Tab-separated table of C-alpha atoms and ligand atoms in Angstrom:
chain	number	residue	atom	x	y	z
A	1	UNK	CA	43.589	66.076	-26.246
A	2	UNK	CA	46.340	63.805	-24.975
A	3	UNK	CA	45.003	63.803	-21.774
A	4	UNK	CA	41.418	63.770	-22.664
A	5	UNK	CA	42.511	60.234	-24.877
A	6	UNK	CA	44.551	58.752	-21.759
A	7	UNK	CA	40.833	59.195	-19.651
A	8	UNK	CA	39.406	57.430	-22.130
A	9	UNK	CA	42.251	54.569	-22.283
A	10	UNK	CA	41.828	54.229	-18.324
A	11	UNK	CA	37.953	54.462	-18.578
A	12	UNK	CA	37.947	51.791	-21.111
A	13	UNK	CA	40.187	49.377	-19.397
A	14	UNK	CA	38.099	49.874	-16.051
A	15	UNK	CA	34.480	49.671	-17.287
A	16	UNK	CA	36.066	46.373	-19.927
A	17	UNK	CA	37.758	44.634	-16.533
A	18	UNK	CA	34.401	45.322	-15.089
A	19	UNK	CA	32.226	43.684	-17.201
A	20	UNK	CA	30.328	40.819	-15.921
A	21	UNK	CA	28.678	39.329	-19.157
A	22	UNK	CA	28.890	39.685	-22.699
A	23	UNK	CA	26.084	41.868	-22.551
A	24	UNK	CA	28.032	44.499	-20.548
A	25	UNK	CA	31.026	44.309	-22.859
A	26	UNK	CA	29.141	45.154	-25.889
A	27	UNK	CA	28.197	48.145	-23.982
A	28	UNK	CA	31.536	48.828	-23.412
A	29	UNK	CA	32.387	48.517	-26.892
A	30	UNK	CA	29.264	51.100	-27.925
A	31	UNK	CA	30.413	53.368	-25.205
A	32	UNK	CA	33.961	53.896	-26.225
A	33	UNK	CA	34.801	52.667	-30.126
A	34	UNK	CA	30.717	53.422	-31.195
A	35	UNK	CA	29.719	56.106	-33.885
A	36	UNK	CA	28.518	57.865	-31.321
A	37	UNK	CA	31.567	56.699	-28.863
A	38	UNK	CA	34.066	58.713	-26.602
A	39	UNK	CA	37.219	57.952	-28.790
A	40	UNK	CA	34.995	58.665	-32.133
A	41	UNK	CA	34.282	61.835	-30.754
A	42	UNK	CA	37.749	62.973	-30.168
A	43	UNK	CA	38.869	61.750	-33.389
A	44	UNK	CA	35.992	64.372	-34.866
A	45	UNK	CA	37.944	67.280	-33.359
A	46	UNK	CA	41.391	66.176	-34.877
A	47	UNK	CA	41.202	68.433	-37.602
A	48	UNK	CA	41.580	71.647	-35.149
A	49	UNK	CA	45.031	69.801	-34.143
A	50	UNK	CA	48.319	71.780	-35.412
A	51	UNK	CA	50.084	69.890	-38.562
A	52	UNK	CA	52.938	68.987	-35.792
A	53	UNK	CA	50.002	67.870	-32.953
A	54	UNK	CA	47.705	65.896	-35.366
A	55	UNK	CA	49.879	62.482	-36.166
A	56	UNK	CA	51.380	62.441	-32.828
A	57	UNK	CA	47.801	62.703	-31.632
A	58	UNK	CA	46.097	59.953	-34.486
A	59	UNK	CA	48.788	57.866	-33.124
A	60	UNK	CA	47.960	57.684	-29.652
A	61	UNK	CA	44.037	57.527	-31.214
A	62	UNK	CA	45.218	54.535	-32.946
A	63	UNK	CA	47.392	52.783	-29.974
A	64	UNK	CA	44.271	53.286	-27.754
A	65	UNK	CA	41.401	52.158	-30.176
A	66	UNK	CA	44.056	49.161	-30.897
A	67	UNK	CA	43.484	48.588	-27.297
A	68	UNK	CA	40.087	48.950	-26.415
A	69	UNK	CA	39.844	46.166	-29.167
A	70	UNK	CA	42.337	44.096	-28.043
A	71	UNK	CA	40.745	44.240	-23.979
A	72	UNK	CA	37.228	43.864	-25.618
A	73	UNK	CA	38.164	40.589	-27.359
A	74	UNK	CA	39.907	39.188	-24.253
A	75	UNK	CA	37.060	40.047	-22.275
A	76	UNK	CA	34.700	37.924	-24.278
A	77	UNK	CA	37.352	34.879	-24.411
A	78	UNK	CA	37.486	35.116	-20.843
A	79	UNK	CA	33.515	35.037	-20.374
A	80	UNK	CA	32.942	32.547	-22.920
A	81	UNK	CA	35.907	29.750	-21.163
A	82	UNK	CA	34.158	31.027	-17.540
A	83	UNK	CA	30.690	30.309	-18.279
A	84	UNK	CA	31.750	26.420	-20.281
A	85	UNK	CA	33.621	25.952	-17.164
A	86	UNK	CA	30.405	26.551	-15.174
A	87	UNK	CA	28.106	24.662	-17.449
A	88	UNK	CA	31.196	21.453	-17.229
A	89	UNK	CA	31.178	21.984	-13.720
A	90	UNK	CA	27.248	21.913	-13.840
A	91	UNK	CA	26.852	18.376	-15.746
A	92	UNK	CA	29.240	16.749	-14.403
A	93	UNK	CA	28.564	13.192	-14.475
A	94	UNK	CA	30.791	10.508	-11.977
A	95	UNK	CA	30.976	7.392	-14.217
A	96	UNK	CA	32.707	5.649	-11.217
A	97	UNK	CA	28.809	5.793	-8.834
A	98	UNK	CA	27.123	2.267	-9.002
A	99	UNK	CA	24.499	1.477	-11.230
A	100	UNK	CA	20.701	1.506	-10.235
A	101	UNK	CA	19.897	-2.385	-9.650
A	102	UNK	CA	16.414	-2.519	-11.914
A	103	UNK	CA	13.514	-3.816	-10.101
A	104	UNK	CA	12.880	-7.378	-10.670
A	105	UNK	CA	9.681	-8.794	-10.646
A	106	UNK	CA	8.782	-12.465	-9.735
A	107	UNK	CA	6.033	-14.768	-10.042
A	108	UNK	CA	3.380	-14.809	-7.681
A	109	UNK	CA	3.453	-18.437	-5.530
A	110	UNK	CA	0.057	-19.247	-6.970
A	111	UNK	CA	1.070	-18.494	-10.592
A	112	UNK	CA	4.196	-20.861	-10.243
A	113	UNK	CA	1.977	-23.497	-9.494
A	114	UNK	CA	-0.178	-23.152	-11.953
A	115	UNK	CA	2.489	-22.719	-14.322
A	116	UNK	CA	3.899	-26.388	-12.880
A	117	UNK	CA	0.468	-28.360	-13.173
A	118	UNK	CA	0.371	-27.148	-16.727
A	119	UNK	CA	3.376	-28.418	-17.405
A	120	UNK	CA	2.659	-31.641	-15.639
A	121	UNK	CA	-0.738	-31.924	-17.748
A	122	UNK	CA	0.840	-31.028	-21.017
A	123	UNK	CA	3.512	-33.724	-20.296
A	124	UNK	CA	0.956	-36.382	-20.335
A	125	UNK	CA	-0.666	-35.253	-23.386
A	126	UNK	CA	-3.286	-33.044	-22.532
A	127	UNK	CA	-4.181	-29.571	-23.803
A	128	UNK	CA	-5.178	-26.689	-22.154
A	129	UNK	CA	-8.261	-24.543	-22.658
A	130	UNK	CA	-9.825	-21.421	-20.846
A	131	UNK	CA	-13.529	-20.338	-21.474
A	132	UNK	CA	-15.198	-17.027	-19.722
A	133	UNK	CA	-15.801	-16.263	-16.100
A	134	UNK	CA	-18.953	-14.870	-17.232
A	135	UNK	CA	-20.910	-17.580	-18.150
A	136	UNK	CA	-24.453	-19.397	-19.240
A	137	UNK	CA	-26.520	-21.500	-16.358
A	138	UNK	CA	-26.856	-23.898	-19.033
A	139	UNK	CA	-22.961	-24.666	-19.014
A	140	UNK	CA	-22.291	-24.257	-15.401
A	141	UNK	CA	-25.344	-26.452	-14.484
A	142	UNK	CA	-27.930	-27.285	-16.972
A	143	UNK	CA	-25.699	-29.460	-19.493
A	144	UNK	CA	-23.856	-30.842	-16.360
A	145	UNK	CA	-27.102	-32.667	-15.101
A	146	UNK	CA	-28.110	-30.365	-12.649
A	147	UNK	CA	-31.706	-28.702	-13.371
A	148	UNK	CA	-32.997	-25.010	-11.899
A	149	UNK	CA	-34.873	-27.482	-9.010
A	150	UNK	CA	-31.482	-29.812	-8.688
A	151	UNK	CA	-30.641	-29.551	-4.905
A	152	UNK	CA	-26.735	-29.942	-5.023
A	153	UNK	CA	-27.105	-26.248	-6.768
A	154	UNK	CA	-27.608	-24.731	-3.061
A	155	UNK	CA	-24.104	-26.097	-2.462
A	156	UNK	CA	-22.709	-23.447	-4.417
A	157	UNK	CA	-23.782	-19.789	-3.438
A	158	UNK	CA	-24.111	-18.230	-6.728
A	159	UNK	CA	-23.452	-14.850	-7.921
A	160	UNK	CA	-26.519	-14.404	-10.352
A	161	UNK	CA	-26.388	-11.587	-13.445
A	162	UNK	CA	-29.552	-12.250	-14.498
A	163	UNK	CA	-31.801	-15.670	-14.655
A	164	UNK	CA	-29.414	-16.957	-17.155
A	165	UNK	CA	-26.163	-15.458	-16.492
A	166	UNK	CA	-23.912	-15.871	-13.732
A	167	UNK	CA	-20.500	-15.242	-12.508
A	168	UNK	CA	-18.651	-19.349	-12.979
A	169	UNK	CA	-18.719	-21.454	-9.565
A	170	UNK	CA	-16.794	-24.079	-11.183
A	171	UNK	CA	-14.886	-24.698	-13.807
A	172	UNK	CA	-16.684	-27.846	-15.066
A	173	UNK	CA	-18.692	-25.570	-17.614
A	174	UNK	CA	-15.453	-26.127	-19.803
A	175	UNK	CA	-16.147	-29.955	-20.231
A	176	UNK	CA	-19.776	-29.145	-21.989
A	177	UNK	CA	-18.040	-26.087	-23.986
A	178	UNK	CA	-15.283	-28.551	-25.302
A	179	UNK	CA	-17.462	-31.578	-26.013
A	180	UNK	CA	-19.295	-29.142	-28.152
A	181	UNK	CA	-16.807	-28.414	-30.803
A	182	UNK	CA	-14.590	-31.424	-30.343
A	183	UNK	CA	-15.044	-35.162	-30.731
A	184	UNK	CA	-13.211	-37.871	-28.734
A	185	UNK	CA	-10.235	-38.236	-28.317
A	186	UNK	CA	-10.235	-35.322	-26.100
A	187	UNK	CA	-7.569	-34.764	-23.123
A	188	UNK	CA	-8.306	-31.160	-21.665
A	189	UNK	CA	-7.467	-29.211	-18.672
A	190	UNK	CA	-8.781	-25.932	-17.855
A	191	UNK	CA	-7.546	-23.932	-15.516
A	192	UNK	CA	-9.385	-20.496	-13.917
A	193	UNK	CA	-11.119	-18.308	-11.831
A	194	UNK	CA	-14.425	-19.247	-9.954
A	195	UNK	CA	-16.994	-17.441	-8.081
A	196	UNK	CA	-19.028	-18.363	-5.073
A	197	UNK	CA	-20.753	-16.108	-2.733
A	198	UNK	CA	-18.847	-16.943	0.357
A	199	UNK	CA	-17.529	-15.153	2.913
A	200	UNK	CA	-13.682	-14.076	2.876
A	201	UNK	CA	-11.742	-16.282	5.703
A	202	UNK	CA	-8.459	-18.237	6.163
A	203	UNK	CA	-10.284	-21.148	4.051
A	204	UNK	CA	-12.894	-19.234	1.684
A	205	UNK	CA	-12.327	-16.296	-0.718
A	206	UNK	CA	-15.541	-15.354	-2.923
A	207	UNK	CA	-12.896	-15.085	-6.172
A	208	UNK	CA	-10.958	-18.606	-6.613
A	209	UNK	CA	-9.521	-21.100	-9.176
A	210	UNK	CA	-10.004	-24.103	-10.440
A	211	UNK	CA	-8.751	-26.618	-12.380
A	212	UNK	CA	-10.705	-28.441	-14.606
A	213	UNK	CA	-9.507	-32.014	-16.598
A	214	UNK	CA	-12.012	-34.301	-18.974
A	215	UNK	CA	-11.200	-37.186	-21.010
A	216	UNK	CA	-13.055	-39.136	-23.284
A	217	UNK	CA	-12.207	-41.743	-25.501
A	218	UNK	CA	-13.205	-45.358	-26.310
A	219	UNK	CA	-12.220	-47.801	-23.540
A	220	UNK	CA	-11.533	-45.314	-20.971
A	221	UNK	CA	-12.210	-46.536	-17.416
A	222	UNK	CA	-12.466	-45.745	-13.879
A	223	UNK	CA	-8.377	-47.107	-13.910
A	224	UNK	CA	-7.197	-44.456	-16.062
A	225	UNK	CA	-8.446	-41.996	-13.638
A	226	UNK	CA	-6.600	-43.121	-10.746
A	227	UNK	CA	-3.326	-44.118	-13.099
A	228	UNK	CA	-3.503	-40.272	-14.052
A	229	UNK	CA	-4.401	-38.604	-10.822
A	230	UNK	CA	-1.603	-40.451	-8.835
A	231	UNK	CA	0.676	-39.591	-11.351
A	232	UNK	CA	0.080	-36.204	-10.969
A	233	UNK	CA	0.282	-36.062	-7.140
A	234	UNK	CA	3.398	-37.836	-7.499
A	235	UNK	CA	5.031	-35.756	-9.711
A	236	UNK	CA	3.912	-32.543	-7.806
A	237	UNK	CA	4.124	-33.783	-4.122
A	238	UNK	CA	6.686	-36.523	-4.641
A	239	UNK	CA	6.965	-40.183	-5.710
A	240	UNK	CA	6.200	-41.311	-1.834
A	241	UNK	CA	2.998	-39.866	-2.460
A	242	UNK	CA	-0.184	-41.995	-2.486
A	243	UNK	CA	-3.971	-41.782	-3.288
A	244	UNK	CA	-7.014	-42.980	-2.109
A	245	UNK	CA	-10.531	-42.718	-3.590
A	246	UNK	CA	-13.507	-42.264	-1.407
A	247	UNK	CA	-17.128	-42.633	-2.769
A	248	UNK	CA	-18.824	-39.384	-3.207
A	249	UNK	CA	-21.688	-37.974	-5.594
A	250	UNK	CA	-21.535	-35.245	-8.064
A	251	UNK	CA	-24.412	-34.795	-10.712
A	252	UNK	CA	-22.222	-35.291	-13.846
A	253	UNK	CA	-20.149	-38.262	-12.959
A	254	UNK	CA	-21.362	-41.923	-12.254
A	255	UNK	CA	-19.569	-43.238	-10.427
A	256	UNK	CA	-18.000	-40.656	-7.827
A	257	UNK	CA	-15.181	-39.788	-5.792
A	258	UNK	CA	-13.415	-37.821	-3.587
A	259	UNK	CA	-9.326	-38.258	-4.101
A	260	UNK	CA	-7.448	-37.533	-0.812
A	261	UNK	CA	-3.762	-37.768	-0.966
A	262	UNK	CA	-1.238	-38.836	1.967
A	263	UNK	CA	-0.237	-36.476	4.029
A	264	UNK	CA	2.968	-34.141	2.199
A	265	UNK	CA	4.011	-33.310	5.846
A	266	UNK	CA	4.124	-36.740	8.228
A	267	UNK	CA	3.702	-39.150	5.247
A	268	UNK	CA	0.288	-40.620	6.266
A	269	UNK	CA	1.163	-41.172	10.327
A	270	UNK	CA	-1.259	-38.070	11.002
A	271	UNK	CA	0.159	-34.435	12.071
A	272	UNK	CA	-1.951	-31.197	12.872
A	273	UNK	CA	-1.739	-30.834	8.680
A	274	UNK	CA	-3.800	-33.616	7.942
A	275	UNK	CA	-5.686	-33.013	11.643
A	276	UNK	CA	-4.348	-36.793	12.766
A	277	UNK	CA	-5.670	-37.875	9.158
A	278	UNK	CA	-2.493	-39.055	7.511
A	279	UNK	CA	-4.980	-38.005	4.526
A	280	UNK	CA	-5.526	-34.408	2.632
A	281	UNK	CA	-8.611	-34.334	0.619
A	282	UNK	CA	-7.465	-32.365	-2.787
A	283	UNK	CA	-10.036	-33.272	-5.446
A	284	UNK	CA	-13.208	-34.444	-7.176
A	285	UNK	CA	-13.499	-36.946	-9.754
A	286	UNK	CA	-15.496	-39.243	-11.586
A	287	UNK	CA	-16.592	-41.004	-14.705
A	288	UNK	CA	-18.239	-38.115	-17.075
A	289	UNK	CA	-22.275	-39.273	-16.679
A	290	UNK	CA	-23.589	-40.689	-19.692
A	291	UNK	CA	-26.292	-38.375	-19.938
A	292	UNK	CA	-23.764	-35.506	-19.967
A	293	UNK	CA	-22.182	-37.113	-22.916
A	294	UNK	CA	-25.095	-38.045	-24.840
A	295	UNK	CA	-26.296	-34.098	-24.174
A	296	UNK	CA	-23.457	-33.165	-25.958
A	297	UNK	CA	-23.336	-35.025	-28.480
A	298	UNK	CA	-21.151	-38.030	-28.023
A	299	UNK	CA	-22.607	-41.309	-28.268
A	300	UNK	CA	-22.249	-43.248	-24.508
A	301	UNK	CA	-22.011	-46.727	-25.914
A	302	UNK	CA	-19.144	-46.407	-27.356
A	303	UNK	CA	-17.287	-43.713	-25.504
A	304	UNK	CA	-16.517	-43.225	-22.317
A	305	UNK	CA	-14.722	-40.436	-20.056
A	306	UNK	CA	-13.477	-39.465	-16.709
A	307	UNK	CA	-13.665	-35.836	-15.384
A	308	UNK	CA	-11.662	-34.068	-12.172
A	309	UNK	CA	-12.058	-30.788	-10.530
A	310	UNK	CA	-9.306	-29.258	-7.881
A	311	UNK	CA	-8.752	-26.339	-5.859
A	312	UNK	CA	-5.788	-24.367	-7.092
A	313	UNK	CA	-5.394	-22.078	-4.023
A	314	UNK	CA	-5.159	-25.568	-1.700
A	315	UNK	CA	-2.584	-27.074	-3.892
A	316	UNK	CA	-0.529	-23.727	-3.737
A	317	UNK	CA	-1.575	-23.107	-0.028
A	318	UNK	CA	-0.265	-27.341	0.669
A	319	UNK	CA	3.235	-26.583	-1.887
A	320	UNK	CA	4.434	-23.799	0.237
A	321	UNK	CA	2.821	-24.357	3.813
A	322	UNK	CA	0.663	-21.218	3.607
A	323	UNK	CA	-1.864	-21.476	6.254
A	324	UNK	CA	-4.030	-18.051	5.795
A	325	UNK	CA	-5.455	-18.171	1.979
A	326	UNK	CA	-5.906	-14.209	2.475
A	327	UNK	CA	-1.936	-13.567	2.072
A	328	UNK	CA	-2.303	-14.897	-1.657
A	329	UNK	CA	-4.344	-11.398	-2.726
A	330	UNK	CA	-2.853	-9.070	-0.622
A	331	UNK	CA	-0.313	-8.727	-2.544
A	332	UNK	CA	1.711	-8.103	0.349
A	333	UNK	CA	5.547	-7.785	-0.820
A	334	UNK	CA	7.093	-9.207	2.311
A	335	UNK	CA	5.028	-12.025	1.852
A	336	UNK	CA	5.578	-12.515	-1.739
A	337	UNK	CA	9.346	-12.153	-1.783
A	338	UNK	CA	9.921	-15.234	0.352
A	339	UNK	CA	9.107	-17.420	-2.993
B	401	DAH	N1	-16.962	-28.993	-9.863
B	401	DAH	C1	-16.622	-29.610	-8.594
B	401	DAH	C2	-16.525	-28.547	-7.534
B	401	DAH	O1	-16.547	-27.384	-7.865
B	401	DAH	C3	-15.296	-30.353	-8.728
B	401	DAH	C4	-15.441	-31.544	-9.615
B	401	DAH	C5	-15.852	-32.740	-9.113
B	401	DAH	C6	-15.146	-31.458	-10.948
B	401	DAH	C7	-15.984	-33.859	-9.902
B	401	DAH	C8	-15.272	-32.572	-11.775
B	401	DAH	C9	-15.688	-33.776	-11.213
B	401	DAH	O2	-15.009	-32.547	-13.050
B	401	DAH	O3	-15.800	-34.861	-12.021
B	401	DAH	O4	-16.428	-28.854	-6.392
């Protein structure tokens, strides 16, 4: 029985050292201290022992159950610190690796400038407004004097919804959808995007923007126009900057004009940017027609108003000498990170 209890103290040890996972040791225990267990079953036959054999024998029994339990318990220590060394080794995290830069947007060239002619607009008092890019033929044209026959319609190619509904080709609409809920004094801009069915090109994009400005007041006159408009070249293209007003006709402003300013680039001497010019055309203007203020409501003797219209792509195109209009909605990033 000795030796049978020394096979099972070298079994043990073996089959405990050999255990892989906690899994196998339990097996180990079940095998050898069990109910049904090698060292259980020896300790069954004890009672055919001699009175001299049988505590010399339950003592070995005891030293080797004592040690089964003793190598099952180290086992699991042992499997537990090997597996939360794997796991530490696993997440391991190096707190001394650089940081991930986040990616920073910036503002797209054309939405800086918008962002400064508000800002230039707002500092001399005026407030701005936005309407919709879907909109009535009665605000883009009827209400600005220009009829269904009116020929200076075929100078805008016009998206049509239906009879009465079209896609904006200016932003001029806004000055009848102002005058409609407000009464003088009224200082608006209103900046947006137009439609006009033109082929895309260096010069032409069928989606554009424009900014709109009306006035309208008692005693306002042609003078406060240009005293406005050349302060706001001056303050976006410098205080060298001049104006000059050339006679033109739109249907909702008597009198006229075209406003050209000197050229950003040679002064007014004439380079290739003004083509020898020494003048840039940037705008329309005029003095809001009194029938268009009468239409809406406002009584032409005894106010009066000016009105201007410009091309926000050309002002951004002229800020940052951008000569192809395409590379401002291509969104293109190694175009758009220079600014
Ligand atoms: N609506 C004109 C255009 O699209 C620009 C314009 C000219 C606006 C004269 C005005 C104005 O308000 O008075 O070309």
């Amino acid at each position: 029985m000795k030796e049978a209890l020394e096979a099972i103290r070298a079994a043990a040890r073996q089959a405990i050292a050999a255990a892989a996972d906690e899994k196998a040791v339990d097996e180990a225990r079940v095998r050898f201290l069990g109910k049904k267990g090698e060292l259980t079953g020896i300790l069954k036959q004890m009672g055919a022992l001699s009175a001299e054999e049988r505590p010399v024998v339950g003592a070995l029994a005891n030293e080797v159950r004592g040690e089964i339990g003793e190598a099952i318990r180290e086992r699991t220590a042992q499997l537990a610190e090997a597996a939360m060394d794997a796991r530490l080794a696993g997440e391991v995290i190096d707190v001394t690796l650089p940081g991930r830069r986040p990616a920073q947007g910036g503002r797209h060239p054309f939405q800086q400038v918008l962002a400064e002619l508000k800002e230039i607009f707002l500092g001399m008092g005026f407030e701005v407004v936005s309407g919709p890019e879907i909109e009535l033929d009665h605000y883009n044209f009827e209400m600005l004097n220009m009829p269904k026959s009116h020929p200076a319609r075929d100078t805008q190619d016009t998206f049509y919804i239906t009879e009465n509904i079209l896609l904006r080709t200016q932003t001029s609409g806004m000055q009848i959808r102002t005058m409609e809920h407000k009464k003088p004094p009224i200082r608006i801009v209103a900046p947006g995007r137009v439609y006009r069915s033109d082929a895309v090109d260096a010069t032409h994009s069928p989606l554009f923007h424009q900014l709109e400005g009306l006035v309208v007041d008692e005693g306002i006159t042609f003078s406060d126009l240009k005293g406005t408009l050349e302060a706001f070249i001056k303050k976006l293209y410098g205080p060298d900057t001049r104006a000059r007003f050339r006679p033109h006709h739109f249907p909702y402003t008597e009198p006229s004009a075209e406003m050209d300013m000197s050229c950003f680039k040679c002064g007014g001497k004439g380079c290739p940017m003004c083509k020898g010019e020494g003048w840039i055309e940037i705008l329309g203007c005029g003095m809001v027609h009194p029938k268009v203020l009468e239409s809406c409501g406002i009584d032409p003797e005894k106010y009066s108003g000016y009105a201007f219209g410009v091309g926000l792509e050309r002002i951004t195109m002229m800020r940052y000498n951008i000569d192809d209009m395409r590379l401002l909605y291509e969104n293109d990033l190694r175009f758009l990170r220079q600014f």
